[in-house]
Coordinates of C-alpha atoms in Angstrom, one line a residue:
X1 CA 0.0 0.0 0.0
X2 CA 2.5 2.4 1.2
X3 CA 4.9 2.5 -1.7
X4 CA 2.8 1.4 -5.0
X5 CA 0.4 4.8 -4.8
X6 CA -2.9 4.6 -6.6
X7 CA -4.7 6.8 -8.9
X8 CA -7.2 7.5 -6.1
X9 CA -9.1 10.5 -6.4
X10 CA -10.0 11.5 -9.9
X11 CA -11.1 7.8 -10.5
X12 CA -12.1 6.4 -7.5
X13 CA -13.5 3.0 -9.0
X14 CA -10.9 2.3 -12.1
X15 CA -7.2 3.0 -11.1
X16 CA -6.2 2.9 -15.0
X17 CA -2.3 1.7 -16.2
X18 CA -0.7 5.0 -16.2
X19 CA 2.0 6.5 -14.6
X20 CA 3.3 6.8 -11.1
X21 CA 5.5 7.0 -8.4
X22 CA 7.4 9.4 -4.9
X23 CA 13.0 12.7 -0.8
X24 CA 12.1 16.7 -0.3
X25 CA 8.4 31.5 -2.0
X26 CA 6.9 30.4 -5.0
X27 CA 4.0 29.3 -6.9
X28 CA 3.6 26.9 -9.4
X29 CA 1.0 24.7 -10.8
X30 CA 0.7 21.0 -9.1
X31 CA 4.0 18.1 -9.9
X32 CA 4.8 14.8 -9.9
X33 CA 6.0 10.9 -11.3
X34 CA 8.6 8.1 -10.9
X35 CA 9.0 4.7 -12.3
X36 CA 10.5 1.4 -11.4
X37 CA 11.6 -1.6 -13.5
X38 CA 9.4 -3.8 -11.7
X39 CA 6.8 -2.2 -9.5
X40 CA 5.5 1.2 -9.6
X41 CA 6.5 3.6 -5.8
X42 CA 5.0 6.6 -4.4
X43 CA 6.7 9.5 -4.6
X44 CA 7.6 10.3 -1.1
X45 CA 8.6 13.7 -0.3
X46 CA 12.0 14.1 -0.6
X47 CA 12.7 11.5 -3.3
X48 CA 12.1 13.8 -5.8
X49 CA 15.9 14.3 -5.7
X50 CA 16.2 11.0 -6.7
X51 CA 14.1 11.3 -9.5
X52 CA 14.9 14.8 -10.9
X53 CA 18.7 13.5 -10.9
X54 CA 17.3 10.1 -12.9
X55 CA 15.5 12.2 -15.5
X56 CA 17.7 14.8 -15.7
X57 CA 20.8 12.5 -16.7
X58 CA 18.8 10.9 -19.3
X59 CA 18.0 13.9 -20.8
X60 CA 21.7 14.8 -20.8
X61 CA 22.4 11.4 -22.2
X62 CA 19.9 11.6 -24.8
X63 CA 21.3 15.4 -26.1
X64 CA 25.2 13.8 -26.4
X65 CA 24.1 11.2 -27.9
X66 CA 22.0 13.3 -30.8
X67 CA 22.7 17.0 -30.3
X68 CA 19.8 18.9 -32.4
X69 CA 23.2 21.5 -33.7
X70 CA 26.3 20.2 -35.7
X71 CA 27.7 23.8 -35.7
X72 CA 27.6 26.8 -33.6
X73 CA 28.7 30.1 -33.9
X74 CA 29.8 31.5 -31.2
X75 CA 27.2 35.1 -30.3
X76 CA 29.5 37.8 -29.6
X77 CA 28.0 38.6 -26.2
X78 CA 28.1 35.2 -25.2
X79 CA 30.7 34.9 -22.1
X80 CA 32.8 32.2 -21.7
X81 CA 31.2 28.6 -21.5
X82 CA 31.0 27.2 -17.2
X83 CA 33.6 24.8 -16.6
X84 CA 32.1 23.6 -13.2
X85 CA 34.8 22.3 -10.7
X86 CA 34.6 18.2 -10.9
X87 CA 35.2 18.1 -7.1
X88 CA 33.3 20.4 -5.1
X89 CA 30.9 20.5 -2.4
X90 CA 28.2 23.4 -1.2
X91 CA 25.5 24.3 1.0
X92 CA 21.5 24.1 -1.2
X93 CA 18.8 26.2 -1.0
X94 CA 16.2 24.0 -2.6
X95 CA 11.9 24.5 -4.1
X96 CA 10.5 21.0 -4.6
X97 CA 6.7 20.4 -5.8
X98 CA 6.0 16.8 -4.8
X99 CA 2.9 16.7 -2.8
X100 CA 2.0 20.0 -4.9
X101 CA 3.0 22.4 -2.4
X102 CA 6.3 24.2 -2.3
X103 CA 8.3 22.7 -0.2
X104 CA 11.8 25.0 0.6
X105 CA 14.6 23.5 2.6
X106 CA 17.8 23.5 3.1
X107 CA 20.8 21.1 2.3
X108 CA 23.9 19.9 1.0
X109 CA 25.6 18.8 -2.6
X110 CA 28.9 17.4 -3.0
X111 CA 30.4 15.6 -6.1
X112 CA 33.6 14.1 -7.7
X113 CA 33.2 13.7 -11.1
X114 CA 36.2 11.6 -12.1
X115 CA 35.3 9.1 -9.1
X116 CA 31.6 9.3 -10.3
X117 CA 30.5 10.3 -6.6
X118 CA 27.6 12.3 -5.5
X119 CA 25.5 13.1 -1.8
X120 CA 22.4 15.0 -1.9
X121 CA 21.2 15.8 1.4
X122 CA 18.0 17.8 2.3
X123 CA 16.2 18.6 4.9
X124 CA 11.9 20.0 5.3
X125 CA 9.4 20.7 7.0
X126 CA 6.9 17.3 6.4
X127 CA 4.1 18.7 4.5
X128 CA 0.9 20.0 6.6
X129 CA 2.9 20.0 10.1
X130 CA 5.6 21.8 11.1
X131 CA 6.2 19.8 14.0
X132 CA 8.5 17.1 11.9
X133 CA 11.0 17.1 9.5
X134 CA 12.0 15.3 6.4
X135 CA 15.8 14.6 6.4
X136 CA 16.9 12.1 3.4
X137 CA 20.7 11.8 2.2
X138 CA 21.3 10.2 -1.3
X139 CA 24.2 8.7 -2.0
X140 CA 25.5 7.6 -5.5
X141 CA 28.8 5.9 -6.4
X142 CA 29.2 4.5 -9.7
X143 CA 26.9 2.5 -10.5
X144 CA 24.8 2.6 -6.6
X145 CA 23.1 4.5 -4.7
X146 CA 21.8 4.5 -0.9
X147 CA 18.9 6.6 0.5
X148 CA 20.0 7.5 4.3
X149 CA 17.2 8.3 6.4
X150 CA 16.4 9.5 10.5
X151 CA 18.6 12.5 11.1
X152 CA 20.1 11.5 14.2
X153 CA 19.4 8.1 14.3
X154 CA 20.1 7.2 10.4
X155 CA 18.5 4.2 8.4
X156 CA 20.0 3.1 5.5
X157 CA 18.2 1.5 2.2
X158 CA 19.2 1.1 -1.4
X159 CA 16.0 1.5 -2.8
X160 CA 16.1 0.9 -6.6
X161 CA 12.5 2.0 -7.2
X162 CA 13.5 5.4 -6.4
X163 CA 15.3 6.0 -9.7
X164 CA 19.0 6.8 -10.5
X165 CA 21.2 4.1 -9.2
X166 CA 24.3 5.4 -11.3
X167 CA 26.2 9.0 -11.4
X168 CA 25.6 11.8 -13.9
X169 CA 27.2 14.8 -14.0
X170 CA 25.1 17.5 -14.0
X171 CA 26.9 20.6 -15.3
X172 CA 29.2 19.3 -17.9
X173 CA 26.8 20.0 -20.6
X174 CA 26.9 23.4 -20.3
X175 CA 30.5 23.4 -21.7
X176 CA 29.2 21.7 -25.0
X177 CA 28.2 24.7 -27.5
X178 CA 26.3 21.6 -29.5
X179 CA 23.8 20.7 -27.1
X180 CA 23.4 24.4 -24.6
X181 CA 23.0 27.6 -25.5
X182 CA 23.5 31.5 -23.7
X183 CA 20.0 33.0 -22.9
X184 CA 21.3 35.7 -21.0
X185 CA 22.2 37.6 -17.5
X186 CA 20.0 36.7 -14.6
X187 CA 20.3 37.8 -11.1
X188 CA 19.3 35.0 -8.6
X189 CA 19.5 35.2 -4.7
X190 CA 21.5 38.7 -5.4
X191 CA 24.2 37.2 -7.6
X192 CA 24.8 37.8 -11.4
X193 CA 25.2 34.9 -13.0
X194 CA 25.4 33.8 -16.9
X195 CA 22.4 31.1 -17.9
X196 CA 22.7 28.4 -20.1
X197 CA 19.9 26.2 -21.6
X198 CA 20.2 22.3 -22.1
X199 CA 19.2 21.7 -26.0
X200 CA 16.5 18.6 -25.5
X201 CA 13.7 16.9 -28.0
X202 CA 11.4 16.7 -25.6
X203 CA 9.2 19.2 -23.2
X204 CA 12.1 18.8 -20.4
X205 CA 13.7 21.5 -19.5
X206 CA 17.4 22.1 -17.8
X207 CA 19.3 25.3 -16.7
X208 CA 22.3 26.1 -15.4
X209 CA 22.9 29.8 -14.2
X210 CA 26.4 29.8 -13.4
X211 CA 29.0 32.7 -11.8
X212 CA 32.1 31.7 -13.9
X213 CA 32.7 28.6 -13.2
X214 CA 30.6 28.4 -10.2
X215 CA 27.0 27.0 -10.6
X216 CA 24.9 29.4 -8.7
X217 CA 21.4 27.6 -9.9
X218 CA 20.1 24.6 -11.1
X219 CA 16.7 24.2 -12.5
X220 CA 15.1 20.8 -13.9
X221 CA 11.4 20.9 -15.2
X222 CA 10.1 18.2 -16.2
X223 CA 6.3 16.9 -17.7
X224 CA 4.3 14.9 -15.3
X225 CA 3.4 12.3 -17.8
X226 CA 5.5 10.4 -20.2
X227 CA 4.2 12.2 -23.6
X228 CA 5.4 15.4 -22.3
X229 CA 2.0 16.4 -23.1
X230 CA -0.5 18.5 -20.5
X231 CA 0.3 21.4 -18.4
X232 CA 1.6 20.1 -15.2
X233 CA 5.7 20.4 -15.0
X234 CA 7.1 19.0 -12.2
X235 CA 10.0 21.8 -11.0
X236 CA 13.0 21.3 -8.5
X237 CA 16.0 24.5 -7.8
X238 CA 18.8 23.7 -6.4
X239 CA 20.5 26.7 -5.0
X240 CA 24.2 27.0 -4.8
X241 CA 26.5 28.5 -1.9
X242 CA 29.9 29.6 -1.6
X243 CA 31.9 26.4 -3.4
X244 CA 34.9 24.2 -1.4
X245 CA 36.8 22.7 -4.1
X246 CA 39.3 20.2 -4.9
X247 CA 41.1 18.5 -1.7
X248 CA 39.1 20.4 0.4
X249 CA 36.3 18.2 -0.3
X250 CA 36.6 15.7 2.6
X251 CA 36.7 12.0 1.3
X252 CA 34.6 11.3 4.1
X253 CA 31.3 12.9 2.2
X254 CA 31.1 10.0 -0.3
X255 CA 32.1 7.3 1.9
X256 CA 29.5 4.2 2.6
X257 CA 28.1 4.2 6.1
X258 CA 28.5 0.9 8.2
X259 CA 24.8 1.2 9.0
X260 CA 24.1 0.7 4.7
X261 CA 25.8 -3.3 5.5
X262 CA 23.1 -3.9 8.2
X263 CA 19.5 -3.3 9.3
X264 CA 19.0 -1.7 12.6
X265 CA 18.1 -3.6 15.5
X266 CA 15.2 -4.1 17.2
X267 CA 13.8 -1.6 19.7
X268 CA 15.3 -1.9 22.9
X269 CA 12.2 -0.5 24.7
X270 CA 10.2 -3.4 23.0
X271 CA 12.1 -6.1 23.7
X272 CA 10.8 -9.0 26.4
X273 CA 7.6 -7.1 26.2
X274 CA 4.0 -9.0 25.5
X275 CA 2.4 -8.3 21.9
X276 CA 0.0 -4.7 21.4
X277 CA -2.9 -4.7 19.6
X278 CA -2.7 -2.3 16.3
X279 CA -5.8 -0.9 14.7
X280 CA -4.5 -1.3 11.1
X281 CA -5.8 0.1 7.9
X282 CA -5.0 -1.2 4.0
X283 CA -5.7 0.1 0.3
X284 CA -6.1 -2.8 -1.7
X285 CA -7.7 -4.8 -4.8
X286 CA -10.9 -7.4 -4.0
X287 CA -10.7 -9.3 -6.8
X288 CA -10.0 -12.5 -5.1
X289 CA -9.5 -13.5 -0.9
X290 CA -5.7 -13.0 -1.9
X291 CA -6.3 -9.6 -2.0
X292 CA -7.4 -9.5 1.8
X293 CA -3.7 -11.1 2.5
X294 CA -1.9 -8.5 4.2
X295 CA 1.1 -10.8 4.8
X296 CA 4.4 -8.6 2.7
X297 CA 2.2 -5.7 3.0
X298 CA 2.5 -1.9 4.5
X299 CA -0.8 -1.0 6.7
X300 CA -1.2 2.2 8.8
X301 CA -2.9 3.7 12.1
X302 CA -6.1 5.8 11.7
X303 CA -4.0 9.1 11.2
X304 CA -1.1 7.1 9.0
X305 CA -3.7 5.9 6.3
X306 CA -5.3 9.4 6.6
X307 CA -2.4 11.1 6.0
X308 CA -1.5 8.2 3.6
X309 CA -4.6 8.6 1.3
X310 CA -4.2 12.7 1.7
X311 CA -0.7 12.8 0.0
X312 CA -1.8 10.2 -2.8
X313 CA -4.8 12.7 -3.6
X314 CA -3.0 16.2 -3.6
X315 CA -0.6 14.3 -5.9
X316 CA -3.0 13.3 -8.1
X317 CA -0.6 10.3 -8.8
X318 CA -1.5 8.0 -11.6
X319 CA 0.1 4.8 -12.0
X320 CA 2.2 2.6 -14.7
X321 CA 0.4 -0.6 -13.6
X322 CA -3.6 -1.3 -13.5
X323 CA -3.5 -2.6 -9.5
X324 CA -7.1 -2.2 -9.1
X325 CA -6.9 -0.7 -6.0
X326 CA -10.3 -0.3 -4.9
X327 CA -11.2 -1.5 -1.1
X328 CA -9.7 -0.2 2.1
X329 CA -9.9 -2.4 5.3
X330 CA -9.6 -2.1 9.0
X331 CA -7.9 -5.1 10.7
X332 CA -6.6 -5.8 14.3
X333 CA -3.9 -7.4 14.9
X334 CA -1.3 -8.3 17.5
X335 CA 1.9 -7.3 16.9
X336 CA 5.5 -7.7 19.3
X337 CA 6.3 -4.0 20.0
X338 CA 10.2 -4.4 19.2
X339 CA 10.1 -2.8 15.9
X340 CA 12.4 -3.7 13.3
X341 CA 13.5 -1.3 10.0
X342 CA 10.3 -0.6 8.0
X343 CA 10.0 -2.4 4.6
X344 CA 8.2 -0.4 1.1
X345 CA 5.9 -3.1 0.0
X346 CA 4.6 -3.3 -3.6
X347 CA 1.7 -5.3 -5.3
X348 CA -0.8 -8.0 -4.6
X349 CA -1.1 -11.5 -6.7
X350 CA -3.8 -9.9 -8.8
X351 CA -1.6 -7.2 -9.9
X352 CA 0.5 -7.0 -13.0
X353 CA 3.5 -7.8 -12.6
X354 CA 2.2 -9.7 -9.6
X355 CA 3.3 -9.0 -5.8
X356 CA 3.8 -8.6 -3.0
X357 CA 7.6 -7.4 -3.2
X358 CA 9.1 -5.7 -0.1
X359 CA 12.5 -4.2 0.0
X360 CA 14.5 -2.3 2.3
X361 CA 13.0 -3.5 5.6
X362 CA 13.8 -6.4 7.8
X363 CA 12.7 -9.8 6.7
X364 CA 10.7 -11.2 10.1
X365 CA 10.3 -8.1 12.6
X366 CA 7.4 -5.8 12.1
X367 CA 9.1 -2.7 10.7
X368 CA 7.2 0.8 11.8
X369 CA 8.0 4.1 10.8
X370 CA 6.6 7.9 10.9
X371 CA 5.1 8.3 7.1
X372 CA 7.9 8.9 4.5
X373 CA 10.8 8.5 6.9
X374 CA 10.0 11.8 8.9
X375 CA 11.7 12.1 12.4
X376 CA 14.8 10.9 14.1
X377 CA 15.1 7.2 13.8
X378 CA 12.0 7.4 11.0
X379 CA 10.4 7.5 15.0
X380 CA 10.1 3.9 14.7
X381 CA 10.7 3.7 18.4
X382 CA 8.5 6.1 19.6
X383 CA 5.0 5.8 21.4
X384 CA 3.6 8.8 19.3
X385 CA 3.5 10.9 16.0
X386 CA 1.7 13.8 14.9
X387 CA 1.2 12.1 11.7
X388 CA 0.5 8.3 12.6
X389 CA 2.7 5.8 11.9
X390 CA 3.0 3.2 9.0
X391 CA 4.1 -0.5 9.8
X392 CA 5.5 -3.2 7.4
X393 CA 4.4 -6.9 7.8
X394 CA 6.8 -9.0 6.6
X395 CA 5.6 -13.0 5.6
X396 CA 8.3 -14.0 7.9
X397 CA 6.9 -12.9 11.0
X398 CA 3.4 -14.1 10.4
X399 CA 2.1 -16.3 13.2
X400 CA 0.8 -19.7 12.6
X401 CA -3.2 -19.5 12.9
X402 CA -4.1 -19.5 16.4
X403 CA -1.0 -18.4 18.0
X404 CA 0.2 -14.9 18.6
X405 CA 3.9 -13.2 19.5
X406 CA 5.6 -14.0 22.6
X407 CA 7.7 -12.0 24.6
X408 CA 10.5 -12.9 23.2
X409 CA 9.7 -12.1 19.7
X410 CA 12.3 -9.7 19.4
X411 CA 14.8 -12.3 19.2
X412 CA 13.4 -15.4 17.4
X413 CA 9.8 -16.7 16.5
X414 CA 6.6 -14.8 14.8
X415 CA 5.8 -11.3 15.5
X416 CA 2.6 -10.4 14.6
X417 CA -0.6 -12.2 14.0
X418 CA -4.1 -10.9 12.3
X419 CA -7.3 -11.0 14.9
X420 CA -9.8 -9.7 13.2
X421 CA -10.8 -8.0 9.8
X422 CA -13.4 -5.4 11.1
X423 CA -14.6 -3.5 8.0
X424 CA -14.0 -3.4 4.4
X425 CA -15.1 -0.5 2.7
X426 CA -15.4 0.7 -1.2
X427 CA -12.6 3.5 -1.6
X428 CA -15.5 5.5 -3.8
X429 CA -17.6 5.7 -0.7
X430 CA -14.6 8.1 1.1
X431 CA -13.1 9.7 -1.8
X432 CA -15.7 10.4 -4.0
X433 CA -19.2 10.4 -2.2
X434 CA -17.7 12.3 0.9
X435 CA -14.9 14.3 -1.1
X436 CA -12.2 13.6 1.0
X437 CA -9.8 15.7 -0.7
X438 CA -11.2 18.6 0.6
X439 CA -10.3 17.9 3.7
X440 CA -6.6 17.2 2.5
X441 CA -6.3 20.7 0.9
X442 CA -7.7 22.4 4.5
X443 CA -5.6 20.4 6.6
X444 CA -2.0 21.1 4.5
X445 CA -3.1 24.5 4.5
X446 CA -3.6 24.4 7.9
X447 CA -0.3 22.9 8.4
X448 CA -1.5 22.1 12.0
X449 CA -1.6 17.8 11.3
X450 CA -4.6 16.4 9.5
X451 CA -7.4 16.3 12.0
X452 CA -10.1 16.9 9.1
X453 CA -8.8 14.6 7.3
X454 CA -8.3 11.5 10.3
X455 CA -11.8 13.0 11.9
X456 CA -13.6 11.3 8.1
X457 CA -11.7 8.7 7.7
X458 CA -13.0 7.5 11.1
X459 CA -16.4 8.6 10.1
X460 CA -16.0 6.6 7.7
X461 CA -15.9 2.9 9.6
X462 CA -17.5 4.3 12.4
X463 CA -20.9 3.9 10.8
X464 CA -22.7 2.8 7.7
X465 CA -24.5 6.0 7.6
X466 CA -24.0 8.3 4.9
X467 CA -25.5 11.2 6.3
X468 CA -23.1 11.2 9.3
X469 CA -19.7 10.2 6.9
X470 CA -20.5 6.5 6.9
X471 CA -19.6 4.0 4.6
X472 CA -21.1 0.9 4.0
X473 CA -19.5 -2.5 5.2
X474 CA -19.0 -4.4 1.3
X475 CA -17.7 -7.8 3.7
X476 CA -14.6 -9.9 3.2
X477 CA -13.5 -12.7 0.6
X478 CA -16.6 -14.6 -0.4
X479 CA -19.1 -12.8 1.5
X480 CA -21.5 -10.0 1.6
X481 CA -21.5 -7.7 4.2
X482 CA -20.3 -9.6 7.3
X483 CA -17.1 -9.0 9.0
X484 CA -15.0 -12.7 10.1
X485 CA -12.3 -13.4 11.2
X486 CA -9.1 -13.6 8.6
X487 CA -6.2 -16.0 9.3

């Protein structure tokens, strides 16, 4: 649920095979989109880095390869062409658009071009609360890359789905007179600076302003769908500080963190404790009772799935595979509270290519995390969030039927077990017939949590009543309208 995002809103019955994906002034219209070779992700705030770097190198690649000039000659105002240091590390300023807000942070670039090496690091405010904040590190050398999570208590992933696993240099291009040209002074942030346009085929769109050799600002815009066609661009701005070059640039910043080799322990304040009962919610198909397996799937509190369901909508993502996404359920389980590194799960056995595929999360603990990473340690050890919490439930860890976690579940044995399925409702019923997106758009406004938004999805199971934000009860594998127990 939590990593393969559904075209939710718009059409609420038929998620249709389009496109779709998901680390972290000014106004623009609403961005987005990401693929992966296998199954599709969200876009989770932040990773736009990761995808803005992916696209931008191919469009780099793709004007080398067939520049639309053979000639140039030279304009005699044009200065002479950047020649961006190859080693060099800065402080960011940085405008993303992936939930459809600005989001402005600050952050950190460094690369080495002849070793191929590159860290990314930024840090926001998680969008509609101030209370949290988004801190994701992407590392690339050669041909990987590593997404480093938690702040002060950093989780490491490689997450392929997430887009460039190989380095691209950035600025080179704008030393090639066949595939850039001058369009002029600009002034940004107080500085004059020269900018140069990459030549593409397609409705992408790539700037350098540079100061000299310096890059002072780096724009990439690029369509929201595949075609290039529609209004929508999805804009990121990188903002350049004062450059340390060369040997300067400690060796340090493109090193591999021991914590990338491992997955973090278990929670110490979990450990040798009895199982908890969870209130879990799930997005997913009903074409078969397969789809009502939640086993190598992400579920969510009340506020996670609200919050969860919110950021799909404002996105108005639309995905690359037809995953039929139409029910959501409420489940209880029990679950051991020593909570192991969270897990994105993709896909069901209905969907094409089928799932479920997990990755980045331990194989047998019950991963938890704060939605998309936010907080020290992802808060995956924590009692409370301001925005819920997501868990992972990995097949590993599945109890036998009838038994539950033991106390010692953080060491060896199962660690979580489903009760009860308590209400399956038709995703139409919340999105469409109550409008919950409305209640998205107040709440990020707000920027105060997402109280509207947790206040209808409750409303929602609470009652079958439509007058009072009810949905009706559509029943479990097989049968119509009755709630039973799901093993």
């Amino acid at each position: 649920q939590f990593s393969a995002r559904k075209f939710l809103c718009k059409h609420p019955v038929s998620l249709a095979i389009m496109r779709l994906e998901q680390w972290l002034a000014i106004s623009v219209s609403l961005l987005q989109t990401i693929a992966h070779p296998v199954l599709p992700t969200e876009k989770y705030p932040g990773n736009e880095v990761r995808w803005m770097l992916k696209e931008a190198a191919g469009i780099i690649e793709a004007a080398k390869e067939k520049p639309i000039k053979t000639q140039v000659a030279q304009p005699a105002d044009e200065p002479a062409r950047p020649v961006v240091p190859h080693r060099f590390s800065a402080n960011i300023k940085f405008v993303s658009f992936d939930t459809g807000y600005p989001a402005i942070g600050n952050g950190f670039f460094a690369q080495d071009a002849d070793e191929k090496n590159m860290r990314v690091e930024t840090i926001r405010p998680f969008p509609g609360t101030e209370q949290l904040l988004t801190n994701i590190t992407s590392l690339i050398r050669g041909n990987e890359s590593w997404d480093i999570t938690g702040g002060n208590q950093a989780i490491c992933r490689q997450l392929p789905m997430f887009g460039q696993q190989r380095y691209a240099d950035l600025f080179a291009w704008a030393a090639n007179p066949l595939i850039s040209e001058y369009q002029g002074k600009h002034v940004v942030a107080g500085r004059v600076c020269s900018m140069w346009n990459l030549h593409s085929k397609t409705p992408s769109k790539l700037t350098l302003c540079a100061d000299g050799n310096d890059p002072v600002q780096l724009n990439m815009s690029i369509p929201t769908n595949a075609s290039g066609t529609g209004a929508k661009v999805y804009n990121m701005t990188y903002q350049f500080g004062p450059l340390t070059e060369g040997s300067k640039v400690s060796e340090k910043i493109f090193e591999k963190p021991h914590i990338c080799e491992i997955f973090i322990p278990p929670c110490e304040n979990g450990r040798g404790l009895e199982p908890v009962a969870v209130d879990a919610y799930v997005f997913h198909p009903g074409i078969s009772a397969e789809d009502y397996n939640i086993e190598d799937q992400n579920v969510a509190d009340l506020a996670g799935d609200a919050l969860f369901i919110c950021m799909d909508c404002l996105q108005n993502q639309k995905s690359f595979i037809d995953h039929n996404y139409t029910l959501i359920s409420r489940y209880t389980l029990q679950v051991s509270p020593a909570f192991g590194q969270y897990a994105l799960c993709n896909g069901y056995p209905d969907t094409k290519p089928p799932g479920p595929s997990c990755i980045g999360g331990d194989p047998r603990l019950v991963g938890k995390e704060a939605p998309f990473f936010a907080g020290n340690g992802e808060k995956r050890c924590d009692a409370e969030s301001p925005i819920g919490f997501w868990y992972g439930l990995p097949k590993g860890g599945r109890c036998p039927p009838g038994q539950q976690p033991s106390k010692d579940a953080w060491a060896s044995g199962c660690t979580w077990a489903v009760q009860k399925r308590l209400k399956t409702i038709d995703q139409a019923c919340l999105l469409k017939d109550h409008d919950y997106l409305k209640f998205c758009k107040a709440d990020v406004l707000a920027k105060k949590g997402f109280p509207r938004s947790i206040k209808a999805l409750e409303a929602a199971f609470a009652s079958e009543d439509p007058a009072i934000g009810g949905c009706v009860d559509v029943g479990g594998p097989g049968e119509h309208g009755e709630s039973v127990v799901v093993v």
